[in-house]
Amino acid sequence: MRLRIGSKLILSGMIISLLLLLSIYLHITSGSYTMTVGDISRTLFGLSDDRKLELVIFQFRLPRIVIGALVGAGLGIAGTVMQGVTRNGLADPGILGINAGAGTAIVIYIFFFQGMIQSETIGGWLAVLMMPIFGFIGGLLVALLIFAFSWRQGTLDMQRLILTGIALGTGFGALSLYISLKMNANDFEMATVWTTGSIYNANWIYICAMLPWIIILGAVLYRKSYLLNYFQLSDDSIRSLGIRNEREKAILLLASIGLVSACVSVSGGIAFVGLIAPHISRRLVGNDYRYNMPISALTGMVLLVFSDYIAKTVFAPAELAVGIVVSIIGVPYFLYLLAKANKGG
């Protein structure tokens, strides 16, 4: 049985990796400045003297692809954990209000501190490195409020957790809009990027800012992924196995919040990736979260990189925000899952 699951994992991983490579190829070769595979290969290996190619690849297209892949992986992992902890296939970082809390903190940062930090010598680096911290604070605040309202008799009420997350997400979204309307034109444009979800202004500083969060928190969550299998049992059964149920759930949720906050800080509130990727993963490799989580991360990478390619090209030379493209895909899929859940109930 384990051999069969392992072969499904390898096969699924290979197929999704090929789709990811195809998405990267389409993304990097498409745009107002076209190039061939040969041009790209020579530039990547430093064999080309064309400065325009170097500028387009290393400063515009490659950072955007890397950011899209990292954000997709982070949201895919976080969505898997949240669905596993809440035992609800409709749970998603955006639906639970984490995106809204982190996004509101970023908008507050832009409104109050962006100008002061950018005026300093190290402003560029400091401004970007501060964004994940503000995002984490916002996501953590929402999480603490959700925990406070969902805690009943020493346990987390998962149904109440989801409903509280939806309510808080709506409230923080309204607060974010209110603050952004008081900004000057430049800051308002930047804030709109975060609230809509876009990676068009990706750069290597953003990658350096979020990469440690993705690596460390992703490793923590994968190390504890086996616990998500036990969380599908009743609470009494989990305690009988010697697992500290509420403590482990809190660690998993807080690590997921950190992961989502890092993603939001560089891409804005991109919803539905954390909803769709785990479902696709479960269809491919089953319900074992040790296999589900890496496939969900790969699926999230494909979804976001390909969606960004669509956002960049479908109305060229104008661009859509990638969050809009993902929502066009995600809303019908969410309604399908909701109808399926109601039918099953």
PDB file of C-alpha atoms in Angstrom, residues 11-277:
ATOM      1  CA  LEU A  11       4.236  10.329 -10.682  1.00  0.00           C
ATOM      2  CA  SER A  12       2.142  13.281  -9.488  1.00  0.00           C
ATOM      3  CA  GLY A  13       5.267  15.214  -8.543  1.00  0.00           C
ATOM      4  CA  MET A  14       6.781  14.635 -11.988  1.00  0.00           C
ATOM      5  CA  ILE A  15       3.603  15.704 -13.823  1.00  0.00           C
ATOM      6  CA  ILE A  16       3.142  18.864 -11.743  1.00  0.00           C
ATOM      7  CA  SER A  17       6.859  19.698 -12.059  1.00  0.00           C
ATOM      8  CA  LEU A  18       6.556  19.459 -15.839  1.00  0.00           C
ATOM      9  CA  LEU A  19       3.516  21.760 -15.731  1.00  0.00           C
ATOM     10  CA  LEU A  20       5.526  24.164 -13.585  1.00  0.00           C
ATOM     11  CA  LEU A  21       8.399  24.143 -16.083  1.00  0.00           C
ATOM     12  CA  LEU A  22       5.915  24.766 -18.902  1.00  0.00           C
ATOM     13  CA  SER A  23       4.398  27.688 -16.971  1.00  0.00           C
ATOM     14  CA  ILE A  24       7.857  29.137 -16.334  1.00  0.00           C
ATOM     15  CA  TYR A  25       8.761  28.760 -20.020  1.00  0.00           C
ATOM     16  CA  LEU A  26       5.571  30.518 -21.149  1.00  0.00           C
ATOM     17  CA  HIS A  27       6.031  33.260 -18.563  1.00  0.00           C
ATOM     18  CA  ILE A  28       9.686  34.012 -19.273  1.00  0.00           C
ATOM     19  CA  THR A  29       9.385  33.952 -23.082  1.00  0.00           C
ATOM     20  CA  SER A  30       6.169  35.985 -23.339  1.00  0.00           C
ATOM     21  CA  GLY A  31       5.739  39.711 -23.156  1.00  0.00           C
ATOM     22  CA  SER A  32       6.464  42.888 -25.056  1.00  0.00           C
ATOM     23  CA  TYR A  33      10.079  41.749 -25.493  1.00  0.00           C
ATOM     24  CA  THR A  34      10.102  38.238 -27.004  1.00  0.00           C
ATOM     25  CA  MET A  35      13.052  35.874 -26.721  1.00  0.00           C
ATOM     26  CA  THR A  36      13.989  32.313 -27.600  1.00  0.00           C
ATOM     27  CA  VAL A  37      15.105  29.434 -25.386  1.00  0.00           C
ATOM     28  CA  GLY A  38      18.625  29.932 -26.724  1.00  0.00           C
ATOM     29  CA  ASP A  39      18.591  33.595 -25.716  1.00  0.00           C
ATOM     30  CA  ILE A  40      17.427  32.671 -22.237  1.00  0.00           C
ATOM     31  CA  SER A  41      19.999  29.876 -21.813  1.00  0.00           C
ATOM     32  CA  ARG A  42      22.914  32.047 -22.913  1.00  0.00           C
ATOM     33  CA  THR A  43      21.804  34.876 -20.634  1.00  0.00           C
ATOM     34  CA  LEU A  44      21.307  32.638 -17.596  1.00  0.00           C
ATOM     35  CA  PHE A  45      24.774  31.117 -17.995  1.00  0.00           C
ATOM     36  CA  GLY A  46      26.442  34.494 -18.657  1.00  0.00           C
ATOM     37  CA  LEU A  47      27.270  33.751 -22.303  1.00  0.00           C
ATOM     38  CA  SER A  48      25.302  36.652 -23.789  1.00  0.00           C
ATOM     39  CA  ASP A  49      26.483  40.250 -24.191  1.00  0.00           C
ATOM     40  CA  ASP A  50      22.965  41.591 -24.764  1.00  0.00           C
ATOM     41  CA  ARG A  51      22.353  43.946 -21.832  1.00  0.00           C
ATOM     42  CA  LYS A  52      18.693  44.316 -22.727  1.00  0.00           C
ATOM     43  CA  LEU A  53      18.171  40.562 -22.375  1.00  0.00           C
ATOM     44  CA  GLU A  54      19.933  40.574 -19.010  1.00  0.00           C
ATOM     45  CA  LEU A  55      17.758  43.441 -17.802  1.00  0.00           C
ATOM     46  CA  VAL A  56      14.488  41.837 -18.920  1.00  0.00           C
ATOM     47  CA  ILE A  57      15.304  38.380 -17.522  1.00  0.00           C
ATOM     48  CA  PHE A  58      17.095  39.181 -14.264  1.00  0.00           C
ATOM     49  CA  GLN A  59      15.329  42.368 -13.224  1.00  0.00           C
ATOM     50  CA  PHE A  60      11.776  41.844 -14.490  1.00  0.00           C
ATOM     51  CA  ARG A  61      10.732  38.323 -15.437  1.00  0.00           C
ATOM     52  CA  LEU A  62      12.807  35.989 -13.250  1.00  0.00           C
ATOM     53  CA  PRO A  63      12.049  37.749  -9.918  1.00  0.00           C
ATOM     54  CA  ARG A  64       8.363  37.731 -10.814  1.00  0.00           C
ATOM     55  CA  ILE A  65       8.433  33.989 -11.533  1.00  0.00           C
ATOM     56  CA  VAL A  66      10.357  33.212  -8.335  1.00  0.00           C
ATOM     57  CA  ILE A  67       7.982  35.316  -6.205  1.00  0.00           C
ATOM     58  CA  GLY A  68       4.982  33.639  -7.834  1.00  0.00           C
ATOM     59  CA  ALA A  69       6.410  30.174  -7.145  1.00  0.00           C
ATOM     60  CA  LEU A  70       7.283  30.969  -3.511  1.00  0.00           C
ATOM     61  CA  VAL A  71       3.920  32.588  -2.768  1.00  0.00           C
ATOM     62  CA  GLY A  72       2.060  29.721  -4.450  1.00  0.00           C
ATOM     63  CA  ALA A  73       4.006  27.157  -2.407  1.00  0.00           C
ATOM     64  CA  GLY A  74       3.455  29.068   0.829  1.00  0.00           C
ATOM     65  CA  LEU A  75      -0.289  29.461   0.290  1.00  0.00           C
ATOM     66  CA  GLY A  76      -0.624  25.821  -0.794  1.00  0.00           C
ATOM     67  CA  ILE A  77       1.093  24.598   2.389  1.00  0.00           C
ATOM     68  CA  ALA A  78      -0.869  26.973   4.627  1.00  0.00           C
ATOM     69  CA  GLY A  79      -4.166  25.946   3.033  1.00  0.00           C
ATOM     70  CA  THR A  80      -3.356  22.267   3.569  1.00  0.00           C
ATOM     71  CA  VAL A  81      -2.619  22.864   7.254  1.00  0.00           C
ATOM     72  CA  MET A  82      -5.746  24.957   7.845  1.00  0.00           C
ATOM     73  CA  GLN A  83      -7.995  22.417   6.167  1.00  0.00           C
ATOM     74  CA  GLY A  84      -6.377  19.640   8.182  1.00  0.00           C
ATOM     75  CA  VAL A  85      -6.599  21.429  11.534  1.00  0.00           C
ATOM     76  CA  THR A  86     -10.187  22.628  11.055  1.00  0.00           C
ATOM     77  CA  ARG A  87     -11.298  19.362   9.363  1.00  0.00           C
ATOM     78  CA  ASN A  88     -13.036  21.564   6.820  1.00  0.00           C
ATOM     79  CA  GLY A  89     -12.281  21.310   3.105  1.00  0.00           C
ATOM     80  CA  LEU A  90     -13.555  24.877   2.567  1.00  0.00           C
ATOM     81  CA  ALA A  91     -11.000  26.472   4.918  1.00  0.00           C
ATOM     82  CA  ASP A  92      -8.550  28.871   3.275  1.00  0.00           C
ATOM     83  CA  PRO A  93      -6.226  31.601   4.593  1.00  0.00           C
ATOM     84  CA  GLY A  94      -8.326  34.212   2.785  1.00  0.00           C
ATOM     85  CA  ILE A  95     -11.648  32.865   4.044  1.00  0.00           C
ATOM     86  CA  LEU A  96     -10.344  32.673   7.636  1.00  0.00           C
ATOM     87  CA  GLY A  97      -9.411  36.368   7.563  1.00  0.00           C
ATOM     88  CA  ILE A  98      -5.639  35.891   7.791  1.00  0.00           C
ATOM     89  CA  ASN A  99      -5.044  37.588   4.428  1.00  0.00           C
ATOM     90  CA  ALA A 100      -7.185  40.559   5.457  1.00  0.00           C
ATOM     91  CA  GLY A 101      -5.398  40.983   8.794  1.00  0.00           C
ATOM     92  CA  ALA A 102      -1.933  40.795   7.252  1.00  0.00           C
ATOM     93  CA  GLY A 103      -2.980  43.065   4.367  1.00  0.00           C
ATOM     94  CA  THR A 104      -4.416  45.673   6.738  1.00  0.00           C
ATOM     95  CA  ALA A 105      -1.142  45.735   8.692  1.00  0.00           C
ATOM     96  CA  ILE A 106       0.757  46.300   5.430  1.00  0.00           C
ATOM     97  CA  VAL A 107      -1.584  49.157   4.494  1.00  0.00           C
ATOM     98  CA  ILE A 108      -1.053  50.737   7.946  1.00  0.00           C
ATOM     99  CA  TYR A 109       2.705  50.376   7.485  1.00  0.00           C
ATOM    100  CA  ILE A 110       2.560  52.082   4.068  1.00  0.00           C
ATOM    101  CA  PHE A 111       0.368  54.883   5.433  1.00  0.00           C
ATOM    102  CA  PHE A 112       2.404  55.710   8.553  1.00  0.00           C
ATOM    103  CA  PHE A 113       5.993  54.542   8.021  1.00  0.00           C
ATOM    104  CA  GLN A 114       6.826  54.036   4.343  1.00  0.00           C
ATOM    105  CA  GLY A 115       7.953  57.608   3.712  1.00  0.00           C
ATOM    106  CA  MET A 116      10.095  57.847   6.869  1.00  0.00           C
ATOM    107  CA  ILE A 117      11.969  54.602   6.236  1.00  0.00           C
ATOM    108  CA  GLN A 118      12.504  55.243   2.523  1.00  0.00           C
ATOM    109  CA  SER A 119      14.121  58.575   3.352  1.00  0.00           C
ATOM    110  CA  GLU A 120      16.981  56.802   5.161  1.00  0.00           C
ATOM    111  CA  THR A 121      20.147  55.480   3.524  1.00  0.00           C
ATOM    112  CA  ILE A 122      19.174  51.832   3.917  1.00  0.00           C
ATOM    113  CA  GLY A 123      15.560  52.612   3.180  1.00  0.00           C
ATOM    114  CA  GLY A 124      15.081  50.210   0.272  1.00  0.00           C
ATOM    115  CA  TRP A 125      16.140  47.121   2.191  1.00  0.00           C
ATOM    116  CA  LEU A 126      14.669  48.189   5.513  1.00  0.00           C
ATOM    117  CA  ALA A 127      11.308  49.115   3.992  1.00  0.00           C
ATOM    118  CA  VAL A 128      10.901  45.712   2.368  1.00  0.00           C
ATOM    119  CA  LEU A 129      12.236  43.696   5.302  1.00  0.00           C
ATOM    120  CA  MET A 130       9.773  45.442   7.613  1.00  0.00           C
ATOM    121  CA  MET A 131       6.777  44.443   5.505  1.00  0.00           C
ATOM    122  CA  PRO A 132       6.769  40.739   6.494  1.00  0.00           C
ATOM    123  CA  ILE A 133       7.071  41.759  10.143  1.00  0.00           C
ATOM    124  CA  PHE A 134       4.044  44.058   9.902  1.00  0.00           C
ATOM    125  CA  GLY A 135       2.202  41.384   7.932  1.00  0.00           C
ATOM    126  CA  PHE A 136       2.946  38.789  10.594  1.00  0.00           C
ATOM    127  CA  ILE A 137       1.730  41.147  13.337  1.00  0.00           C
ATOM    128  CA  GLY A 138      -1.532  41.707  11.455  1.00  0.00           C
ATOM    129  CA  GLY A 139      -2.034  38.011  10.786  1.00  0.00           C
ATOM    130  CA  LEU A 140      -1.172  37.175  14.395  1.00  0.00           C
ATOM    131  CA  LEU A 141      -3.654  39.759  15.692  1.00  0.00           C
ATOM    132  CA  VAL A 142      -6.442  38.212  13.628  1.00  0.00           C
ATOM    133  CA  ALA A 143      -5.389  34.752  14.802  1.00  0.00           C
ATOM    134  CA  LEU A 144      -5.492  35.796  18.480  1.00  0.00           C
ATOM    135  CA  LEU A 145      -8.948  37.308  18.015  1.00  0.00           C
ATOM    136  CA  ILE A 146     -10.148  34.171  16.239  1.00  0.00           C
ATOM    137  CA  PHE A 147      -8.714  31.997  19.024  1.00  0.00           C
ATOM    138  CA  ALA A 148     -10.334  34.184  21.699  1.00  0.00           C
ATOM    139  CA  PHE A 149     -13.794  33.945  20.123  1.00  0.00           C
ATOM    140  CA  SER A 150     -13.459  30.252  19.178  1.00  0.00           C
ATOM    141  CA  TRP A 151     -12.162  28.890  22.489  1.00  0.00           C
ATOM    142  CA  ARG A 152     -14.848  26.944  24.333  1.00  0.00           C
ATOM    143  CA  GLN A 153     -14.267  24.888  27.476  1.00  0.00           C
ATOM    144  CA  GLY A 154     -10.557  24.422  26.839  1.00  0.00           C
ATOM    145  CA  THR A 155     -10.858  23.453  23.146  1.00  0.00           C
ATOM    146  CA  LEU A 156     -11.067  25.201  19.798  1.00  0.00           C
ATOM    147  CA  ASP A 157     -14.538  25.133  18.237  1.00  0.00           C
ATOM    148  CA  MET A 158     -13.665  24.739  14.554  1.00  0.00           C
ATOM    149  CA  GLN A 159     -17.080  25.785  13.275  1.00  0.00           C
ATOM    150  CA  ARG A 160     -16.927  28.975  15.299  1.00  0.00           C
ATOM    151  CA  LEU A 161     -13.318  29.515  14.187  1.00  0.00           C
ATOM    152  CA  ILE A 162     -14.342  29.612  10.517  1.00  0.00           C
ATOM    153  CA  LEU A 163     -17.336  31.899  11.097  1.00  0.00           C
ATOM    154  CA  THR A 164     -15.260  34.246  13.268  1.00  0.00           C
ATOM    155  CA  GLY A 165     -12.535  34.325  10.619  1.00  0.00           C
ATOM    156  CA  ILE A 166     -15.026  35.322   7.922  1.00  0.00           C
ATOM    157  CA  ALA A 167     -16.437  38.126  10.108  1.00  0.00           C
ATOM    158  CA  LEU A 168     -13.003  39.458  11.089  1.00  0.00           C
ATOM    159  CA  GLY A 169     -11.792  39.240   7.487  1.00  0.00           C
ATOM    160  CA  THR A 170     -14.701  41.430   6.385  1.00  0.00           C
ATOM    161  CA  GLY A 171     -14.030  43.928   9.165  1.00  0.00           C
ATOM    162  CA  PHE A 172     -10.296  44.195   8.505  1.00  0.00           C
ATOM    163  CA  GLY A 173     -10.962  44.491   4.780  1.00  0.00           C
ATOM    164  CA  ALA A 174     -13.215  47.483   5.446  1.00  0.00           C
ATOM    165  CA  LEU A 175     -10.566  49.039   7.722  1.00  0.00           C
ATOM    166  CA  SER A 176      -7.919  48.559   5.038  1.00  0.00           C
ATOM    167  CA  LEU A 177     -10.115  50.283   2.459  1.00  0.00           C
ATOM    168  CA  TYR A 178     -10.826  53.182   4.835  1.00  0.00           C
ATOM    169  CA  ILE A 179      -7.121  53.790   5.518  1.00  0.00           C
ATOM    170  CA  SER A 180      -6.120  53.474   1.865  1.00  0.00           C
ATOM    171  CA  LEU A 181      -8.675  56.120   0.865  1.00  0.00           C
ATOM    172  CA  LYS A 182      -6.835  58.612   3.093  1.00  0.00           C
ATOM    173  CA  MET A 183      -3.470  58.071   1.381  1.00  0.00           C
ATOM    174  CA  ASN A 184      -1.796  60.192  -1.249  1.00  0.00           C
ATOM    175  CA  ALA A 185      -1.930  58.973  -4.849  1.00  0.00           C
ATOM    176  CA  ASN A 186       1.388  57.069  -4.828  1.00  0.00           C
ATOM    177  CA  ASP A 187       0.761  55.277  -1.534  1.00  0.00           C
ATOM    178  CA  PHE A 188      -2.831  54.516  -2.548  1.00  0.00           C
ATOM    179  CA  GLU A 189      -1.596  52.821  -5.706  1.00  0.00           C
ATOM    180  CA  MET A 190       0.854  50.733  -3.664  1.00  0.00           C
ATOM    181  CA  ALA A 191      -1.843  49.807  -1.136  1.00  0.00           C
ATOM    182  CA  THR A 192      -4.185  48.781  -3.937  1.00  0.00           C
ATOM    183  CA  VAL A 193      -1.529  46.329  -5.104  1.00  0.00           C
ATOM    184  CA  TRP A 194      -1.562  44.574  -1.735  1.00  0.00           C
ATOM    185  CA  THR A 195      -5.332  44.471  -1.360  1.00  0.00           C
ATOM    186  CA  THR A 196      -5.955  43.203  -4.914  1.00  0.00           C
ATOM    187  CA  GLY A 197      -3.066  40.764  -5.113  1.00  0.00           C
ATOM    188  CA  SER A 198      -0.308  41.410  -7.622  1.00  0.00           C
ATOM    189  CA  ILE A 199       3.357  40.502  -8.147  1.00  0.00           C
ATOM    190  CA  TYR A 200       4.143  42.773 -11.104  1.00  0.00           C
ATOM    191  CA  ASN A 201       6.622  44.819  -9.023  1.00  0.00           C
ATOM    192  CA  ALA A 202       8.575  41.779  -7.765  1.00  0.00           C
ATOM    193  CA  ASN A 203      12.307  42.173  -7.159  1.00  0.00           C
ATOM    194  CA  TRP A 204      15.185  40.297  -5.528  1.00  0.00           C
ATOM    195  CA  ILE A 205      14.835  42.270  -2.292  1.00  0.00           C
ATOM    196  CA  TYR A 206      11.299  40.908  -1.896  1.00  0.00           C
ATOM    197  CA  ILE A 207      12.616  37.394  -2.485  1.00  0.00           C
ATOM    198  CA  CYS A 208      15.321  37.814   0.182  1.00  0.00           C
ATOM    199  CA  ALA A 209      12.717  39.207   2.584  1.00  0.00           C
ATOM    200  CA  MET A 210      10.303  36.278   2.318  1.00  0.00           C
ATOM    201  CA  LEU A 211      12.619  33.326   1.590  1.00  0.00           C
ATOM    202  CA  PRO A 212      13.693  32.682   5.223  1.00  0.00           C
ATOM    203  CA  TRP A 213      10.034  32.630   6.310  1.00  0.00           C
ATOM    204  CA  ILE A 214       9.125  30.139   3.567  1.00  0.00           C
ATOM    205  CA  ILE A 215      12.066  27.826   4.305  1.00  0.00           C
ATOM    206  CA  ILE A 216      11.869  27.818   8.119  1.00  0.00           C
ATOM    207  CA  LEU A 217       8.083  27.773   8.556  1.00  0.00           C
ATOM    208  CA  GLY A 218       7.606  25.386   5.626  1.00  0.00           C
ATOM    209  CA  ALA A 219      10.089  22.972   7.230  1.00  0.00           C
ATOM    210  CA  VAL A 220       8.331  23.240  10.615  1.00  0.00           C
ATOM    211  CA  LEU A 221       4.945  22.517   9.055  1.00  0.00           C
ATOM    212  CA  TYR A 222       6.197  19.595   6.992  1.00  0.00           C
ATOM    213  CA  ARG A 223       7.942  18.113  10.047  1.00  0.00           C
ATOM    214  CA  LYS A 224       4.595  18.180  11.865  1.00  0.00           C
ATOM    215  CA  SER A 225       2.479  17.163   8.855  1.00  0.00           C
ATOM    216  CA  TYR A 226       1.955  13.640  10.258  1.00  0.00           C
ATOM    217  CA  LEU A 227      -0.093  15.208  13.087  1.00  0.00           C
ATOM    218  CA  LEU A 228      -2.694  16.382  10.581  1.00  0.00           C
ATOM    219  CA  ASN A 229      -3.551  12.734   9.922  1.00  0.00           C
ATOM    220  CA  TYR A 230      -4.346  12.250  13.619  1.00  0.00           C
ATOM    221  CA  PHE A 231      -6.393  15.453  13.749  1.00  0.00           C
ATOM    222  CA  GLN A 232      -8.974  13.790  11.526  1.00  0.00           C
ATOM    223  CA  LEU A 233      -9.867  11.554  14.495  1.00  0.00           C
ATOM    224  CA  SER A 234     -12.046  12.607  17.439  1.00  0.00           C
ATOM    225  CA  ASP A 235     -10.451  14.727  20.156  1.00  0.00           C
ATOM    226  CA  ASP A 236     -10.688  11.889  22.679  1.00  0.00           C
ATOM    227  CA  SER A 237      -8.900   9.515  20.302  1.00  0.00           C
ATOM    228  CA  ILE A 238      -6.133  12.072  19.735  1.00  0.00           C
ATOM    229  CA  ARG A 239      -5.591  12.543  23.479  1.00  0.00           C
ATOM    230  CA  SER A 240      -5.485   8.776  24.004  1.00  0.00           C
ATOM    231  CA  LEU A 241      -2.465   8.689  21.655  1.00  0.00           C
ATOM    232  CA  GLY A 242      -0.583  11.082  23.936  1.00  0.00           C
ATOM    233  CA  ILE A 243      -0.773  14.035  21.555  1.00  0.00           C
ATOM    234  CA  ARG A 244      -1.156  17.463  23.133  1.00  0.00           C
ATOM    235  CA  ASN A 245      -4.049  18.350  20.886  1.00  0.00           C
ATOM    236  CA  GLU A 246      -4.640  22.067  21.454  1.00  0.00           C
ATOM    237  CA  ARG A 247      -0.930  22.884  21.774  1.00  0.00           C
ATOM    238  CA  GLU A 248      -0.049  21.220  18.469  1.00  0.00           C
ATOM    239  CA  LYS A 249      -2.995  22.821  16.695  1.00  0.00           C
ATOM    240  CA  ALA A 250      -1.890  26.240  17.946  1.00  0.00           C
ATOM    241  CA  ILE A 251       1.693  25.668  16.713  1.00  0.00           C
ATOM    242  CA  LEU A 252       0.470  24.563  13.277  1.00  0.00           C
ATOM    243  CA  LEU A 253      -1.941  27.476  12.929  1.00  0.00           C
ATOM    244  CA  LEU A 254       0.621  30.070  14.084  1.00  0.00           C
ATOM    245  CA  ALA A 255       3.254  28.728  11.664  1.00  0.00           C
ATOM    246  CA  SER A 256       0.658  28.845   8.870  1.00  0.00           C
ATOM    247  CA  ILE A 257      -0.190  32.430   9.788  1.00  0.00           C
ATOM    248  CA  GLY A 258       3.489  33.364   9.577  1.00  0.00           C
ATOM    249  CA  LEU A 259       3.724  31.713   6.172  1.00  0.00           C
ATOM    250  CA  VAL A 260       0.625  33.501   4.861  1.00  0.00           C
ATOM    251  CA  SER A 261       1.796  36.817   6.289  1.00  0.00           C
ATOM    252  CA  ALA A 262       5.134  36.534   4.481  1.00  0.00           C
ATOM    253  CA  CYS A 263       3.287  35.810   1.233  1.00  0.00           C
ATOM    254  CA  VAL A 264       0.827  38.682   1.699  1.00  0.00           C
ATOM    255  CA  SER A 265       3.690  41.084   2.425  1.00  0.00           C
ATOM    256  CA  VAL A 266       5.088  40.683  -1.111  1.00  0.00           C
ATOM    257  CA  SER A 267       2.018  39.741  -3.156  1.00  0.00           C
ATOM    258  CA  GLY A 268      -1.057  41.138  -1.430  1.00  0.00           C
ATOM    259  CA  GLY A 269      -4.241  39.266  -0.625  1.00  0.00           C
ATOM    260  CA  ILE A 270      -4.311  36.444  -3.171  1.00  0.00           C
ATOM    261  CA  ALA A 271      -7.208  34.177  -2.240  1.00  0.00           C
ATOM    262  CA  PHE A 272      -8.267  30.664  -3.300  1.00  0.00           C
ATOM    263  CA  VAL A 273      -4.772  29.210  -3.932  1.00  0.00           C
ATOM    264  CA  GLY A 274      -4.851  27.788  -0.397  1.00  0.00           C
ATOM    265  CA  LEU A 275      -8.308  26.381  -1.136  1.00  0.00           C
ATOM    266  CA  ILE A 276      -7.742  24.814  -4.550  1.00  0.00           C
ATOM    267  CA  ALA A 277      -4.217  23.380  -4.211  1.00  0.00           C
TER     268      ALA A 277
END
